């Protein structure tokens, strides 16, 4: 996180060094870009207590390739919504690192949580599967399709998976394989993670590609205060909300993500979420406000928004 002039100067020097190292690899660099697709932001930057982090943007964005596949790496920057003792809303900066590759075809959603992680995991937890750990004991397995996890987590796949440095999790979701939450963000770490993700894709069983069913269609409704993990069910998943992050969406433009302050204060009038009326609802603007854990306003049916998901165009496979 960024604190004070000295810290900003140190961060700027670190970014300059990384930029030099990145360009010397023949990779491209961007200081800042808009947030990644929301499904990826949710997977890695959801928040400690339900969804309470609004993604602001990406910083230190790297586009490169390993072997035959392209990858992207970035710091994902967001703000966690909270309130002071006096009820004033504010946002605390949160961030994580991520490296991801596109899938060549669809796969069911799966999350493999690293028990050796050193960084706080801010990602979306999924229901635990059985068996709940990989054979080497390192990775906790979460998802919706147990048979897919069984088919995928064979010894050859797990051996490559466990060559990764400690990080929060590896997630298959929304058409990508994503590794996030590594402590280090430098060229050796990024290259090693990208190479490993590339090797993992080569070890996916041929019968798993294109496999899809309703459980991985990326649908859900807004789960305001619902718990994650074992209690999470498909009709309570936030995939693509039509909201403004408790008002934080209007505070920090993505161009300022690299030097975004450690916290931002808001007026109470700013901490309002505006939703487009779902299809079939009565016309008008639905407004709700959040003060601490309380929500003010009429509960509005959110519908079930379906957006870009783990499913890709093409025939549906059996599960």
Short mmCIF file of N, CA and C in Angstrom, two decimals, residues 113-193:
data_model
loop_
_atom_site.label_atom_id
_atom_site.label_comp_id
_atom_site.label_asym_id
_atom_site.label_seq_id
_atom_site.Cartn_x
_atom_site.Cartn_y
_atom_site.Cartn_z
N UNK A 113 -6.85 -23.56 -3.59
CA UNK A 113 -6.34 -22.62 -2.61
C UNK A 113 -5.03 -23.14 -2.03
N UNK A 114 -4.01 -22.30 -2.02
CA UNK A 114 -2.68 -22.71 -1.57
C UNK A 114 -2.58 -22.61 -0.04
N UNK A 115 -2.37 -23.74 0.61
CA UNK A 115 -2.24 -23.72 2.07
C UNK A 115 -0.89 -23.17 2.53
N UNK A 116 0.04 -22.93 1.59
CA UNK A 116 1.33 -22.33 1.93
C UNK A 116 1.33 -20.82 1.73
N UNK A 117 0.17 -20.24 1.44
CA UNK A 117 0.09 -18.81 1.12
C UNK A 117 0.60 -17.95 2.26
N UNK A 118 1.27 -16.85 1.88
CA UNK A 118 1.75 -15.89 2.87
C UNK A 118 0.96 -14.59 2.83
N UNK A 119 0.23 -14.34 1.75
CA UNK A 119 -0.56 -13.13 1.60
C UNK A 119 -2.02 -13.41 1.94
N UNK A 120 -2.74 -12.37 2.39
CA UNK A 120 -4.17 -12.53 2.70
C UNK A 120 -4.93 -12.82 1.42
N UNK A 121 -5.80 -13.82 1.47
CA UNK A 121 -6.60 -14.20 0.32
C UNK A 121 -7.86 -13.36 0.30
N UNK A 122 -8.01 -12.53 -0.74
CA UNK A 122 -9.17 -11.65 -0.86
C UNK A 122 -10.15 -12.15 -1.91
N UNK A 123 -9.97 -13.38 -2.39
CA UNK A 123 -10.78 -13.88 -3.49
C UNK A 123 -12.07 -14.53 -3.05
N UNK A 124 -12.90 -14.84 -4.04
CA UNK A 124 -14.19 -15.48 -3.85
C UNK A 124 -14.01 -16.96 -3.51
N UNK A 125 -14.47 -17.35 -2.33
CA UNK A 125 -14.42 -18.76 -1.94
C UNK A 125 -15.59 -19.51 -2.57
N UNK A 126 -15.37 -20.78 -2.89
CA UNK A 126 -16.40 -21.65 -3.46
C UNK A 126 -16.66 -22.81 -2.50
N UNK A 127 -17.72 -23.56 -2.71
CA UNK A 127 -17.98 -24.70 -1.83
C UNK A 127 -16.85 -25.72 -1.91
N UNK A 128 -16.42 -26.29 -0.78
CA UNK A 128 -15.35 -27.29 -0.80
C UNK A 128 -15.83 -28.57 -1.45
N UNK A 129 -14.92 -29.21 -2.17
CA UNK A 129 -15.22 -30.49 -2.82
C UNK A 129 -14.59 -31.63 -2.03
N UNK A 130 -14.98 -32.85 -2.36
CA UNK A 130 -14.39 -34.04 -1.76
C UNK A 130 -13.71 -34.87 -2.85
N UNK A 131 -12.44 -35.26 -2.66
CA UNK A 131 -11.62 -34.93 -1.50
C UNK A 131 -11.28 -33.44 -1.46
N UNK A 132 -11.12 -32.91 -0.28
CA UNK A 132 -10.95 -31.47 -0.10
C UNK A 132 -9.52 -31.00 -0.34
N UNK A 133 -8.57 -31.92 -0.49
CA UNK A 133 -7.16 -31.55 -0.73
C UNK A 133 -6.62 -32.37 -1.89
N UNK A 134 -5.61 -31.82 -2.56
CA UNK A 134 -4.89 -32.59 -3.56
C UNK A 134 -4.07 -33.67 -2.85
N UNK A 135 -3.59 -34.63 -3.62
CA UNK A 135 -2.90 -35.79 -3.04
C UNK A 135 -1.67 -35.38 -2.24
N UNK A 136 -1.02 -34.27 -2.62
CA UNK A 136 0.17 -33.85 -1.87
C UNK A 136 -0.18 -33.01 -0.66
N UNK A 137 -1.47 -32.74 -0.46
CA UNK A 137 -1.92 -32.02 0.72
C UNK A 137 -1.81 -30.51 0.65
N UNK A 138 -1.22 -29.97 -0.41
CA UNK A 138 -0.96 -28.53 -0.44
C UNK A 138 -2.18 -27.71 -0.82
N UNK A 139 -3.03 -28.21 -1.72
CA UNK A 139 -4.07 -27.39 -2.32
C UNK A 139 -5.45 -27.80 -1.84
N UNK A 140 -6.20 -26.84 -1.31
CA UNK A 140 -7.60 -27.05 -0.95
C UNK A 140 -8.45 -26.85 -2.21
N UNK A 141 -9.35 -27.78 -2.48
CA UNK A 141 -10.07 -27.80 -3.75
C UNK A 141 -11.51 -27.34 -3.54
N UNK A 142 -11.95 -26.37 -4.34
CA UNK A 142 -13.29 -25.80 -4.25
C UNK A 142 -13.91 -25.70 -5.63
N UNK A 143 -15.21 -25.85 -5.72
CA UNK A 143 -15.87 -25.73 -7.01
C UNK A 143 -17.28 -26.26 -6.96
N UNK A 144 -17.82 -26.60 -8.14
CA UNK A 144 -19.20 -27.05 -8.26
C UNK A 144 -19.35 -28.40 -8.97
N UNK A 145 -18.27 -28.88 -9.59
CA UNK A 145 -18.36 -30.12 -10.37
C UNK A 145 -17.30 -31.09 -9.86
N UNK A 146 -17.64 -31.94 -8.89
CA UNK A 146 -16.64 -32.84 -8.29
C UNK A 146 -15.96 -33.74 -9.31
N UNK A 147 -16.71 -34.24 -10.30
CA UNK A 147 -16.12 -35.16 -11.26
C UNK A 147 -15.02 -34.48 -12.08
N UNK A 148 -15.19 -33.20 -12.37
CA UNK A 148 -14.16 -32.47 -13.10
C UNK A 148 -12.89 -32.36 -12.26
N UNK A 149 -13.03 -32.04 -10.98
CA UNK A 149 -11.87 -31.94 -10.11
C UNK A 149 -11.13 -33.28 -10.04
N UNK A 150 -11.88 -34.36 -9.94
CA UNK A 150 -11.26 -35.68 -9.88
C UNK A 150 -10.49 -35.98 -11.16
N UNK A 151 -11.08 -35.68 -12.30
CA UNK A 151 -10.43 -35.93 -13.58
C UNK A 151 -9.18 -35.07 -13.76
N UNK A 152 -9.25 -33.83 -13.28
CA UNK A 152 -8.16 -32.89 -13.52
C UNK A 152 -6.97 -33.12 -12.59
N UNK A 153 -7.23 -33.36 -11.31
CA UNK A 153 -6.17 -33.36 -10.31
C UNK A 153 -5.47 -34.71 -10.22
N UNK A 154 -4.97 -35.14 -11.35
CA UNK A 154 -4.16 -36.36 -11.41
C UNK A 154 -2.71 -36.03 -11.05
N UNK A 155 -1.89 -37.04 -10.75
CA UNK A 155 -0.52 -36.78 -10.29
C UNK A 155 0.29 -35.84 -11.18
N UNK A 156 0.19 -35.99 -12.50
CA UNK A 156 0.99 -35.13 -13.39
C UNK A 156 0.58 -33.67 -13.27
N UNK A 157 -0.72 -33.41 -13.13
CA UNK A 157 -1.21 -32.05 -12.99
C UNK A 157 -0.80 -31.48 -11.63
N UNK A 158 -0.99 -32.25 -10.57
CA UNK A 158 -0.68 -31.77 -9.22
C UNK A 158 0.81 -31.52 -9.06
N UNK A 159 1.64 -32.33 -9.67
CA UNK A 159 3.10 -32.13 -9.58
C UNK A 159 3.48 -30.77 -10.15
N UNK A 160 2.91 -30.42 -11.31
CA UNK A 160 3.21 -29.12 -11.91
C UNK A 160 2.61 -28.00 -11.05
N UNK A 161 1.37 -28.18 -10.61
CA UNK A 161 0.70 -27.19 -9.78
C UNK A 161 1.54 -26.84 -8.55
N UNK A 162 2.12 -27.83 -7.92
CA UNK A 162 2.87 -27.60 -6.69
C UNK A 162 4.28 -27.09 -6.92
N UNK A 163 4.65 -26.86 -8.19
CA UNK A 163 5.92 -26.20 -8.46
C UNK A 163 5.79 -24.68 -8.36
N UNK A 164 4.57 -24.18 -8.20
CA UNK A 164 4.35 -22.74 -8.06
C UNK A 164 4.93 -22.23 -6.75
N UNK A 165 5.39 -20.97 -6.73
CA UNK A 165 5.75 -20.36 -5.45
C UNK A 165 4.49 -20.15 -4.62
N UNK A 166 4.60 -19.94 -3.31
CA UNK A 166 3.40 -19.71 -2.50
C UNK A 166 2.57 -18.54 -3.03
N UNK A 167 1.27 -18.75 -3.15
CA UNK A 167 0.35 -17.71 -3.59
C UNK A 167 -1.03 -18.03 -3.03
N UNK A 168 -1.99 -17.15 -3.24
CA UNK A 168 -3.31 -17.35 -2.64
C UNK A 168 -4.06 -18.51 -3.27
N UNK A 169 -4.20 -18.51 -4.60
CA UNK A 169 -5.00 -19.55 -5.24
C UNK A 169 -4.77 -19.56 -6.74
N UNK A 170 -5.12 -20.69 -7.34
CA UNK A 170 -5.20 -20.83 -8.80
C UNK A 170 -6.67 -21.08 -9.11
N UNK A 171 -7.21 -20.29 -10.04
CA UNK A 171 -8.64 -20.34 -10.34
C UNK A 171 -8.85 -20.55 -11.82
N UNK A 172 -9.75 -21.47 -12.16
CA UNK A 172 -10.22 -21.61 -13.53
C UNK A 172 -11.61 -20.99 -13.57
N UNK A 173 -11.75 -19.92 -14.34
CA UNK A 173 -13.01 -19.17 -14.32
C UNK A 173 -13.03 -18.18 -15.48
N UNK A 174 -14.22 -17.98 -16.02
CA UNK A 174 -14.44 -16.90 -16.99
C UNK A 174 -13.49 -16.99 -18.19
N UNK A 175 -13.18 -18.21 -18.61
CA UNK A 175 -12.36 -18.38 -19.80
C UNK A 175 -10.88 -18.20 -19.59
N UNK A 176 -10.41 -18.17 -18.32
CA UNK A 176 -8.98 -18.03 -18.06
C UNK A 176 -8.56 -18.98 -16.96
N UNK A 177 -7.25 -19.17 -16.84
CA UNK A 177 -6.66 -19.77 -15.64
C UNK A 177 -5.85 -18.66 -15.00
N UNK A 178 -6.11 -18.41 -13.73
CA UNK A 178 -5.58 -17.25 -13.01
C UNK A 178 -4.87 -17.72 -11.76
N UNK A 179 -3.65 -17.22 -11.55
CA UNK A 179 -2.93 -17.41 -10.29
C UNK A 179 -2.77 -16.03 -9.66
N UNK A 180 -3.19 -15.90 -8.40
CA UNK A 180 -3.12 -14.57 -7.78
C UNK A 180 -2.62 -14.68 -6.35
N UNK A 181 -2.16 -13.52 -5.85
CA UNK A 181 -1.77 -13.44 -4.45
C UNK A 181 -0.36 -13.89 -4.14
N UNK A 182 0.57 -13.75 -5.09
CA UNK A 182 1.97 -14.06 -4.77
C UNK A 182 2.60 -12.86 -4.07
N UNK A 183 3.52 -13.14 -3.17
CA UNK A 183 4.17 -12.06 -2.41
C UNK A 183 5.03 -11.20 -3.31
N UNK A 184 5.79 -11.83 -4.20
CA UNK A 184 6.72 -11.12 -5.07
C UNK A 184 6.07 -10.81 -6.42
N UNK A 185 6.40 -9.64 -6.94
CA UNK A 185 5.94 -9.27 -8.28
C UNK A 185 7.15 -8.75 -9.04
N UNK A 186 7.91 -9.69 -9.61
CA UNK A 186 9.11 -9.37 -10.36
C UNK A 186 9.18 -10.32 -11.55
N UNK A 187 10.12 -10.07 -12.44
CA UNK A 187 10.19 -10.84 -13.68
C UNK A 187 10.39 -12.34 -13.42
N UNK A 188 11.32 -12.75 -12.55
CA UNK A 188 11.46 -14.20 -12.32
C UNK A 188 10.18 -14.86 -11.82
N UNK A 189 9.46 -14.19 -10.89
CA UNK A 189 8.23 -14.78 -10.37
C UNK A 189 7.15 -14.83 -11.43
N UNK A 190 6.98 -13.74 -12.17
CA UNK A 190 5.94 -13.69 -13.21
C UNK A 190 6.22 -14.74 -14.28
N UNK A 191 7.48 -14.86 -14.70
CA UNK A 191 7.82 -15.85 -15.72
C UNK A 191 7.55 -17.27 -15.21
N UNK A 192 7.93 -17.54 -13.97
CA UNK A 192 7.73 -18.88 -13.41
C UNK A 192 6.24 -19.22 -13.31
N UNK A 193 5.42 -18.27 -12.87
CA UNK A 193 3.99 -18.51 -12.75
C UNK A 193 3.37 -18.71 -14.13
#
